[in-house]
């Protein structure tokens, strides 16, 4: 009952695309052969060269016969609907492998007198294939980078690492080796890192572009002390040359005089004034230029609209004045006609 439920679950997972079925092949014609199959996948096991040349054959596990073959009437008896047998190639196939399929299997071949002529065993191991490989990186306090590689599924996984298409070297590793799932890279290592995970039935990999953790190597002498260490670039205050104070040239009586601003004002206010001066003479940004252009276009369109509105009102006013004058002239002419 439990095996049936597990089989149903595996079939549903395959239909939903949780993992892809893997097919494997095993040559079981030698006694003691070891075969491996992928959980949820299929395995083809070759038992003999051609079953048609053998009068009778059976294949069993734990004393229970799974396949029986009788050549004289080409009759095949199979006890499991997941199993198929091809007599012409002597191959048995098990589909939708489950954990319970693991174990020792025995093959028996009999002659026409039902006498045993061959007896072989094989060991089948069902393993879950690797899938959904994940890479997680973390920077250490001294600039090294720890990278962890893991797989959600997979029995007996084996790991390998490459950087830019080649195997990681010991000089690039701070700790660990290229066969472990956790490695620590040195401070100056960057590039395309790939972790490959494999076992006997499948393989999967994940890649990631990595860069240094922002550390630089300082190697200098300061105040007579040799400094040689890795430091975080943004917080580095070691071996930084002081910036000379700006000078200005004034002309006094035809003579040039250099003035050191640091002698009259402190460095902080000098830096602030210099920044303000630079800001004043700094060219406008492209965003500001676009904004000014847009404002100019809006003002131009507004001016055109105002002009046509004024022109329309003026034309209407002129027309109204002309009509009024015509009416006055008409009245005057009528009055003159009446008076005559």
mmCIF file of C-alpha atoms in Angstrom:
data_model
loop_
_atom_site.group_PDB
_atom_site.id
_atom_site.type_symbol
_atom_site.label_atom_id
_atom_site.label_comp_id
_atom_site.label_asym_id
_atom_site.label_seq_id
_atom_site.Cartn_x
_atom_site.Cartn_y
_atom_site.Cartn_z
ATOM 1 C CA UNK A 1 0.000 0.000 0.000
ATOM 2 C CA UNK A 2 2.766 2.433 0.937
ATOM 3 C CA UNK A 3 4.725 1.529 -2.211
ATOM 4 C CA UNK A 4 1.633 2.236 -4.318
ATOM 5 C CA UNK A 5 1.140 5.633 -2.697
ATOM 6 C CA UNK A 6 4.807 6.467 -3.211
ATOM 7 C CA UNK A 7 4.581 5.439 -6.866
ATOM 8 C CA UNK A 8 1.489 7.615 -7.331
ATOM 9 C CA UNK A 9 3.267 10.547 -5.698
ATOM 10 C CA UNK A 10 6.281 10.131 -7.964
ATOM 11 C CA UNK A 11 4.075 10.023 -11.058
ATOM 12 C CA UNK A 12 2.278 13.202 -9.970
ATOM 13 C CA UNK A 13 5.603 14.963 -9.356
ATOM 14 C CA UNK A 14 6.810 13.959 -12.809
ATOM 15 C CA UNK A 15 3.600 15.238 -14.414
ATOM 16 C CA UNK A 16 3.977 18.533 -12.555
ATOM 17 C CA UNK A 17 7.571 18.839 -13.726
ATOM 18 C CA UNK A 18 9.158 18.705 -10.286
ATOM 19 C CA UNK A 19 11.936 16.592 -11.728
ATOM 20 C CA UNK A 20 12.716 14.946 -15.050
ATOM 21 C CA UNK A 21 12.747 11.157 -15.312
ATOM 22 C CA UNK A 22 16.242 9.731 -15.824
ATOM 23 C CA UNK A 23 16.931 6.539 -17.746
ATOM 24 C CA UNK A 24 19.952 4.358 -16.982
ATOM 25 C CA UNK A 25 21.363 1.129 -18.402
ATOM 26 C CA UNK A 26 23.111 -1.744 -16.656
ATOM 27 C CA UNK A 27 24.796 -4.858 -17.970
ATOM 28 C CA UNK A 28 23.678 -7.670 -15.669
ATOM 29 C CA UNK A 29 25.186 -10.558 -17.618
ATOM 30 C CA UNK A 30 28.038 -10.893 -15.130
ATOM 31 C CA UNK A 31 27.437 -12.381 -11.710
ATOM 32 C CA UNK A 32 27.516 -9.785 -8.959
ATOM 33 C CA UNK A 33 26.845 -6.825 -11.261
ATOM 34 C CA UNK A 34 25.959 -3.561 -9.536
ATOM 35 C CA UNK A 35 23.285 -1.436 -11.146
ATOM 36 C CA UNK A 36 21.917 1.986 -10.311
ATOM 37 C CA UNK A 37 18.626 3.632 -11.189
ATOM 38 C CA UNK A 38 17.208 7.124 -10.662
ATOM 39 C CA UNK A 39 14.289 7.562 -8.289
ATOM 40 C CA UNK A 40 11.205 8.099 -10.442
ATOM 41 C CA UNK A 41 13.130 7.162 -13.584
ATOM 42 C CA UNK A 42 13.696 3.910 -15.457
ATOM 43 C CA UNK A 43 16.471 1.334 -15.652
ATOM 44 C CA UNK A 44 17.216 -1.160 -18.432
ATOM 45 C CA UNK A 45 19.041 -4.294 -17.266
ATOM 46 C CA UNK A 46 20.366 -6.765 -19.799
ATOM 47 C CA UNK A 47 20.064 -10.238 -18.273
ATOM 48 C CA UNK A 48 21.094 -12.449 -21.242
ATOM 49 C CA UNK A 49 22.068 -12.017 -24.896
ATOM 50 C CA UNK A 50 18.885 -13.547 -26.329
ATOM 51 C CA UNK A 51 16.155 -15.137 -24.241
ATOM 52 C CA UNK A 52 14.851 -17.050 -27.274
ATOM 53 C CA UNK A 53 17.886 -19.339 -26.968
ATOM 54 C CA UNK A 54 17.023 -20.239 -23.367
ATOM 55 C CA UNK A 55 14.148 -22.715 -22.767
ATOM 56 C CA UNK A 56 13.087 -21.218 -19.485
ATOM 57 C CA UNK A 57 14.139 -18.187 -17.502
ATOM 58 C CA UNK A 58 13.042 -16.465 -14.352
ATOM 59 C CA UNK A 59 14.069 -13.321 -12.514
ATOM 60 C CA UNK A 60 13.165 -12.755 -8.915
ATOM 61 C CA UNK A 61 13.738 -10.642 -5.818
ATOM 62 C CA UNK A 62 13.364 -11.782 -2.222
ATOM 63 C CA UNK A 63 12.064 -15.151 -3.376
ATOM 64 C CA UNK A 64 9.252 -13.596 -5.435
ATOM 65 C CA UNK A 65 9.397 -14.095 -9.205
ATOM 66 C CA UNK A 66 9.056 -10.893 -11.183
ATOM 67 C CA UNK A 67 9.604 -12.259 -14.720
ATOM 68 C CA UNK A 68 9.087 -15.796 -16.062
ATOM 69 C CA UNK A 69 9.928 -16.724 -19.642
ATOM 70 C CA UNK A 70 9.105 -19.939 -21.529
ATOM 71 C CA UNK A 71 10.583 -20.026 -25.023
ATOM 72 C CA UNK A 72 8.597 -22.878 -26.607
ATOM 73 C CA UNK A 73 5.375 -20.888 -26.442
ATOM 74 C CA UNK A 74 6.998 -17.451 -26.122
ATOM 75 C CA UNK A 75 5.161 -16.878 -22.890
ATOM 76 C CA UNK A 76 6.113 -14.123 -20.499
ATOM 77 C CA UNK A 77 4.714 -13.802 -17.014
ATOM 78 C CA UNK A 78 5.317 -10.462 -15.289
ATOM 79 C CA UNK A 79 4.255 -9.842 -11.694
ATOM 80 C CA UNK A 80 4.707 -6.062 -11.724
ATOM 81 C CA UNK A 81 2.968 -3.740 -14.184
ATOM 82 C CA UNK A 82 5.972 -1.419 -14.093
ATOM 83 C CA UNK A 83 8.189 -4.134 -15.567
ATOM 84 C CA UNK A 84 8.586 -5.047 -19.235
ATOM 85 C CA UNK A 85 10.713 -7.809 -20.789
ATOM 86 C CA UNK A 86 12.115 -7.984 -24.325
ATOM 87 C CA UNK A 87 13.138 -11.591 -25.111
ATOM 88 C CA UNK A 88 15.054 -10.750 -28.312
ATOM 89 C CA UNK A 89 17.528 -8.587 -26.404
ATOM 90 C CA UNK A 90 17.226 -10.319 -23.041
ATOM 91 C CA UNK A 91 16.531 -6.959 -21.408
ATOM 92 C CA UNK A 92 14.193 -6.185 -18.530
ATOM 93 C CA UNK A 93 12.997 -2.633 -17.898
ATOM 94 C CA UNK A 94 11.659 -1.191 -14.642
ATOM 95 C CA UNK A 95 9.760 2.090 -14.896
ATOM 96 C CA UNK A 96 8.928 4.637 -12.186
ATOM 97 C CA UNK A 97 11.589 3.370 -9.821
ATOM 98 C CA UNK A 98 10.917 3.609 -6.084
ATOM 99 C CA UNK A 99 13.149 3.110 -3.069
ATOM 100 C CA UNK A 100 11.796 -0.397 -2.477
ATOM 101 C CA UNK A 101 13.168 -1.483 -5.870
ATOM 102 C CA UNK A 102 16.654 -1.412 -4.356
ATOM 103 C CA UNK A 103 18.025 -4.809 -3.383
ATOM 104 C CA UNK A 104 19.455 -8.060 -4.694
ATOM 105 C CA UNK A 105 17.945 -9.763 -7.758
ATOM 106 C CA UNK A 106 18.555 -13.324 -8.910
ATOM 107 C CA UNK A 107 18.443 -14.756 -12.420
ATOM 108 C CA UNK A 108 17.861 -18.442 -13.076
ATOM 109 C CA UNK A 109 18.149 -20.180 -16.500
ATOM 110 C CA UNK A 110 16.861 -23.743 -17.049
ATOM 111 C CA UNK A 111 17.198 -26.224 -19.890
ATOM 112 C CA UNK A 112 14.370 -28.173 -21.482
ATOM 113 C CA UNK A 113 14.527 -30.672 -18.619
ATOM 114 C CA UNK A 114 14.037 -27.901 -16.061
ATOM 115 C CA UNK A 115 17.599 -28.315 -14.858
ATOM 116 C CA UNK A 116 19.335 -25.163 -13.675
ATOM 117 C CA UNK A 117 22.042 -24.136 -16.138
ATOM 118 C CA UNK A 118 22.869 -20.613 -14.945
ATOM 119 C CA UNK A 119 22.524 -18.656 -11.756
ATOM 120 C CA UNK A 120 23.492 -15.029 -11.349
ATOM 121 C CA UNK A 121 22.818 -12.190 -8.921
ATOM 122 C CA UNK A 122 22.910 -8.419 -9.279
ATOM 123 C CA UNK A 123 22.484 -5.521 -6.859
ATOM 124 C CA UNK A 124 20.220 -2.618 -7.811
ATOM 125 C CA UNK A 125 20.478 0.732 -6.005
ATOM 126 C CA UNK A 126 17.828 3.411 -6.513
ATOM 127 C CA UNK A 127 19.091 6.940 -5.870
ATOM 128 C CA UNK A 128 17.502 10.371 -6.058
ATOM 129 C CA UNK A 129 19.010 12.566 -8.742
ATOM 130 C CA UNK A 130 20.463 15.969 -7.924
ATOM 131 C CA UNK A 131 18.323 19.025 -8.655
ATOM 132 C CA UNK A 132 17.861 22.730 -7.855
ATOM 133 C CA UNK A 133 21.483 23.595 -7.156
ATOM 134 C CA UNK A 134 21.869 26.810 -5.149
ATOM 135 C CA UNK A 135 24.899 29.059 -4.618
ATOM 136 C CA UNK A 136 25.151 31.375 -1.590
ATOM 137 C CA UNK A 137 28.118 33.726 -1.080
ATOM 138 C CA UNK A 138 29.166 35.672 2.016
ATOM 139 C CA UNK A 139 32.031 38.112 2.583
ATOM 140 C CA UNK A 140 34.241 37.651 5.637
ATOM 141 C CA UNK A 141 35.626 40.468 7.753
ATOM 142 C CA UNK A 142 39.075 40.269 6.135
ATOM 143 C CA UNK A 143 37.785 40.181 2.544
ATOM 144 C CA UNK A 144 37.627 36.431 1.918
ATOM 145 C CA UNK A 145 34.448 35.106 0.304
ATOM 146 C CA UNK A 146 32.700 31.948 1.476
ATOM 147 C CA UNK A 147 30.578 30.212 -1.161
ATOM 148 C CA UNK A 148 28.197 27.353 -0.312
ATOM 149 C CA UNK A 149 26.779 24.938 -2.890
ATOM 150 C CA UNK A 150 23.772 22.742 -2.145
ATOM 151 C CA UNK A 151 21.185 20.606 -3.902
ATOM 152 C CA UNK A 152 17.599 20.156 -2.722
ATOM 153 C CA UNK A 153 17.592 16.538 -3.916
ATOM 154 C CA UNK A 154 20.275 13.964 -4.510
ATOM 155 C CA UNK A 155 21.828 10.937 -2.839
ATOM 156 C CA UNK A 156 25.604 10.836 -2.310
ATOM 157 C CA UNK A 157 26.324 14.115 -4.153
ATOM 158 C CA UNK A 158 29.818 14.921 -5.385
ATOM 159 C CA UNK A 159 30.970 18.506 -5.951
ATOM 160 C CA UNK A 160 33.374 20.214 -8.313
ATOM 161 C CA UNK A 161 34.195 23.900 -8.831
ATOM 162 C CA UNK A 162 35.472 25.875 -11.798
ATOM 163 C CA UNK A 163 36.385 29.534 -12.235
ATOM 164 C CA UNK A 164 36.168 30.991 -15.738
ATOM 165 C CA UNK A 165 36.104 27.479 -17.178
ATOM 166 C CA UNK A 166 39.039 25.993 -15.269
ATOM 167 C CA UNK A 167 39.398 24.104 -12.007
ATOM 168 C CA UNK A 168 40.069 26.216 -8.924
ATOM 169 C CA UNK A 169 43.682 26.140 -7.772
ATOM 170 C CA UNK A 170 45.011 26.003 -4.215
ATOM 171 C CA UNK A 171 46.396 29.529 -4.591
ATOM 172 C CA UNK A 172 42.849 30.824 -5.152
ATOM 173 C CA UNK A 173 41.388 28.987 -2.167
ATOM 174 C CA UNK A 174 41.746 30.308 1.355
ATOM 175 C CA UNK A 175 40.278 27.075 2.753
ATOM 176 C CA UNK A 176 38.482 23.993 1.502
ATOM 177 C CA UNK A 177 39.122 22.258 -1.821
ATOM 178 C CA UNK A 178 37.410 21.918 -5.177
ATOM 179 C CA UNK A 179 35.622 18.700 -4.108
ATOM 180 C CA UNK A 180 33.749 20.122 -1.093
ATOM 181 C CA UNK A 181 30.398 21.909 -1.086
ATOM 182 C CA UNK A 182 31.760 24.908 0.874
ATOM 183 C CA UNK A 183 34.838 26.834 -0.227
ATOM 184 C CA UNK A 184 36.465 30.099 0.864
ATOM 185 C CA UNK A 185 38.070 32.240 -1.839
ATOM 186 C CA UNK A 186 40.928 34.638 -1.273
ATOM 187 C CA UNK A 187 40.428 38.410 -1.304
ATOM 188 C CA UNK A 188 41.418 39.118 -4.909
ATOM 189 C CA UNK A 189 39.405 36.386 -6.674
ATOM 190 C CA UNK A 190 36.671 37.318 -9.157
ATOM 191 C CA UNK A 191 35.085 35.818 -12.280
ATOM 192 C CA UNK A 192 32.401 33.299 -13.248
ATOM 193 C CA UNK A 193 32.193 30.615 -10.584
ATOM 194 C CA UNK A 194 30.440 27.315 -11.382
ATOM 195 C CA UNK A 195 29.477 24.585 -8.915
ATOM 196 C CA UNK A 196 28.647 21.190 -10.426
ATOM 197 C CA UNK A 197 26.826 18.553 -8.382
ATOM 198 C CA UNK A 198 26.594 14.968 -9.585
ATOM 199 C CA UNK A 199 25.905 11.467 -8.430
ATOM 200 C CA UNK A 200 25.596 8.135 -10.203
ATOM 201 C CA UNK A 201 22.307 8.988 -11.921
ATOM 202 C CA UNK A 202 22.300 12.716 -12.732
ATOM 203 C CA UNK A 203 24.187 15.993 -12.732
ATOM 204 C CA UNK A 204 23.261 19.647 -12.270
ATOM 205 C CA UNK A 205 25.154 22.920 -11.925
ATOM 206 C CA UNK A 206 24.736 26.583 -11.048
ATOM 207 C CA UNK A 207 26.952 29.538 -11.973
ATOM 208 C CA UNK A 208 27.429 32.976 -10.471
ATOM 209 C CA UNK A 209 29.505 36.023 -11.319
ATOM 210 C CA UNK A 210 31.498 36.994 -8.254
ATOM 211 C CA UNK A 211 33.623 40.040 -7.499
ATOM 212 C CA UNK A 212 35.937 40.990 -4.668
ATOM 213 C CA UNK A 213 34.415 42.091 -1.384
ATOM 214 C CA UNK A 214 35.789 45.618 -1.747
ATOM 215 C CA UNK A 215 39.160 44.969 -0.093
ATOM 216 C CA UNK A 216 42.551 46.208 -1.334
ATOM 217 C CA UNK A 217 46.048 45.113 -0.355
ATOM 218 C CA UNK A 218 48.168 47.799 1.358
ATOM 219 C CA UNK A 219 51.956 47.404 1.174
ATOM 220 C CA UNK A 220 53.801 50.573 2.192
ATOM 221 C CA UNK A 221 55.797 52.296 4.920
ATOM 222 C CA UNK A 222 54.194 54.913 7.122
ATOM 223 C CA UNK A 223 56.164 56.797 9.795
ATOM 224 C CA UNK A 224 58.861 54.164 9.557
ATOM 225 C CA UNK A 225 56.410 51.293 10.053
ATOM 226 C CA UNK A 226 55.892 48.667 7.347
ATOM 227 C CA UNK A 227 52.200 48.124 6.630
ATOM 228 C CA UNK A 228 51.221 45.013 4.665
ATOM 229 C CA UNK A 229 47.586 43.919 4.985
ATOM 230 C CA UNK A 230 44.158 43.760 3.368
ATOM 231 C CA UNK A 231 41.849 46.666 4.178
ATOM 232 C CA UNK A 232 38.355 47.677 3.120
ATOM 233 C CA UNK A 233 38.695 50.226 0.334
ATOM 234 C CA UNK A 234 35.945 52.570 1.560
ATOM 235 C CA UNK A 235 37.391 52.809 5.080
ATOM 236 C CA UNK A 236 41.046 52.893 4.141
ATOM 237 C CA UNK A 237 43.124 55.543 5.946
ATOM 238 C CA UNK A 238 46.489 53.781 5.686
ATOM 239 C CA UNK A 239 49.277 55.058 3.476
ATOM 240 C CA UNK A 240 47.107 57.834 2.033
ATOM 241 C CA UNK A 241 49.192 60.784 0.874
ATOM 242 C CA UNK A 242 47.975 64.137 2.296
ATOM 243 C CA UNK A 243 46.478 66.488 -0.281
ATOM 244 C CA UNK A 244 48.532 69.709 -0.579
ATOM 245 C CA UNK A 245 46.727 72.933 0.278
ATOM 246 C CA UNK A 246 45.753 75.055 -2.773
ATOM 247 C CA UNK A 247 47.752 78.195 -3.421
ATOM 248 C CA UNK A 248 46.815 81.448 -5.115
ATOM 249 C CA UNK A 249 49.001 83.984 -6.869
ATOM 250 C CA UNK A 250 48.514 87.699 -6.243
ATOM 251 C CA UNK A 251 50.254 90.579 -7.957
ATOM 252 C CA UNK A 252 51.598 93.258 -5.648
ATOM 253 C CA UNK A 253 53.703 95.963 -7.142
ATOM 254 C CA UNK A 254 54.619 93.811 -10.097
ATOM 255 C CA UNK A 255 55.691 90.952 -7.861
ATOM 256 C CA UNK A 256 53.965 87.618 -7.597
ATOM 257 C CA UNK A 257 53.145 86.481 -4.105
ATOM 258 C CA UNK A 258 51.919 82.953 -3.296
ATOM 259 C CA UNK A 259 49.313 82.716 -0.600
ATOM 260 C CA UNK A 260 48.659 79.453 1.192
ATOM 261 C CA UNK A 261 44.970 79.311 2.110
ATOM 262 C CA UNK A 262 45.699 76.897 4.909
ATOM 263 C CA UNK A 263 47.589 79.635 6.739
ATOM 264 C CA UNK A 264 44.530 81.873 6.911
ATOM 265 C CA UNK A 265 41.612 79.414 7.099
ATOM 266 C CA UNK A 266 41.280 75.882 8.355
ATOM 267 C CA UNK A 267 41.184 72.939 6.014
ATOM 268 C CA UNK A 268 37.534 72.122 6.579
ATOM 269 C CA UNK A 269 36.247 75.589 5.696
ATOM 270 C CA UNK A 270 38.670 75.718 2.769
ATOM 271 C CA UNK A 271 37.268 72.440 1.452
ATOM 272 C CA UNK A 272 33.731 73.733 1.839
ATOM 273 C CA UNK A 273 34.499 77.031 0.059
ATOM 274 C CA UNK A 274 36.296 75.199 -2.724
ATOM 275 C CA UNK A 275 33.339 72.883 -3.195
ATOM 276 C CA UNK A 276 30.981 75.876 -3.287
ATOM 277 C CA UNK A 277 33.191 77.572 -5.860
ATOM 278 C CA UNK A 278 33.348 74.449 -7.964
ATOM 279 C CA UNK A 279 29.581 74.103 -7.728
ATOM 280 C CA UNK A 280 29.145 77.705 -8.913
ATOM 281 C CA UNK A 281 31.275 77.164 -12.017
ATOM 282 C CA UNK A 282 30.078 73.657 -12.625
ATOM 283 C CA UNK A 283 28.298 73.279 -16.005
ATOM 284 C CA UNK A 284 24.570 72.591 -15.761
ATOM 285 C CA UNK A 285 23.513 69.002 -15.756
ATOM 286 C CA UNK A 286 21.735 67.472 -18.792
ATOM 287 C CA UNK A 287 18.585 67.147 -16.683
ATOM 288 C CA UNK A 288 18.593 70.879 -15.938
ATOM 289 C CA UNK A 289 19.136 71.689 -19.609
ATOM 290 C CA UNK A 290 16.206 69.459 -20.608
ATOM 291 C CA UNK A 291 14.031 71.151 -17.989
ATOM 292 C CA UNK A 292 14.893 74.604 -19.274
ATOM 293 C CA UNK A 293 14.202 73.566 -22.853
ATOM 294 C CA UNK A 294 10.850 72.137 -21.842
ATOM 295 C CA UNK A 295 9.955 75.354 -19.987
ATOM 296 C CA UNK A 296 10.924 77.393 -23.055
ATOM 297 C CA UNK A 297 8.679 75.292 -25.317
ATOM 298 C CA UNK A 298 5.777 75.651 -22.871
ATOM 299 C CA UNK A 299 6.216 79.443 -22.757
ATOM 300 C CA UNK A 300 6.397 79.591 -26.551
ATOM 301 C CA UNK A 301 3.195 77.578 -26.960
ATOM 302 C CA UNK A 302 1.471 79.693 -24.314
ATOM 303 C CA UNK A 303 2.515 82.875 -26.114
ATOM 304 C CA UNK A 304 1.155 81.556 -29.419
ATOM 305 C CA UNK A 305 -2.162 80.657 -27.789
ATOM 306 C CA UNK A 306 -2.433 84.097 -26.144
ATOM 307 C CA UNK A 307 -1.639 85.813 -29.438
ATOM 308 C CA UNK A 308 -4.320 83.973 -31.395
ATOM 309 C CA UNK A 309 -6.842 84.534 -28.602
ATOM 310 C CA UNK A 310 -6.067 88.283 -28.630
ATOM 311 C CA UNK A 311 -6.233 88.363 -32.416
ATOM 312 C CA UNK A 312 -9.591 86.609 -32.457
ATOM 313 C CA UNK A 313 -11.057 89.016 -29.899
ATOM 314 C CA UNK A 314 -9.670 91.994 -31.833
ATOM 315 C CA UNK A 315 -11.196 90.760 -35.093
ATOM 316 C CA UNK A 316 -14.552 90.256 -33.392
ATOM 317 C CA UNK A 317 -14.342 93.773 -31.913
ATOM 318 C CA UNK A 318 -13.425 95.330 -35.273
ATOM 319 C CA UNK A 319 -16.266 93.493 -36.953
ATOM 320 C CA UNK A 320 -18.706 94.666 -34.288
ATOM 321 C CA UNK A 321 -17.542 98.277 -34.732
ATOM 322 C CA UNK A 322 -17.934 98.037 -38.489
ATOM 323 C CA UNK A 323 -21.458 96.689 -38.199
ATOM 324 C CA UNK A 324 -22.378 99.486 -35.792
ATOM 325 C CA UNK A 325 -21.017 102.114 -38.177
ATOM 326 C CA UNK A 326 -22.961 100.655 -41.082
ATOM 327 C CA UNK A 327 -26.133 100.780 -39.054
ATOM 328 C CA UNK A 328 -25.494 104.443 -38.139
ATOM 329 C CA UNK A 329 -24.883 105.346 -41.787
ATOM 330 C CA UNK A 330 -28.063 103.586 -42.815
ATOM 331 C CA UNK A 331 -30.102 105.506 -40.253
ATOM 332 C CA UNK A 332 -28.561 108.796 -41.297
ATOM 333 C CA UNK A 333 -29.390 108.176 -44.939
ATOM 334 C CA UNK A 334 -32.980 107.313 -44.070
ATOM 335 C CA UNK A 335 -33.348 110.505 -42.073
ATOM 336 C CA UNK A 336 -31.900 112.596 -44.871
ATOM 337 C CA UNK A 337 -34.264 111.024 -47.341
ATOM 338 C CA UNK A 338 -37.237 111.796 -45.113
ATOM 339 C CA UNK A 339 -36.166 115.392 -44.664
ATOM 340 C CA UNK A 340 -35.914 115.968 -48.424
#
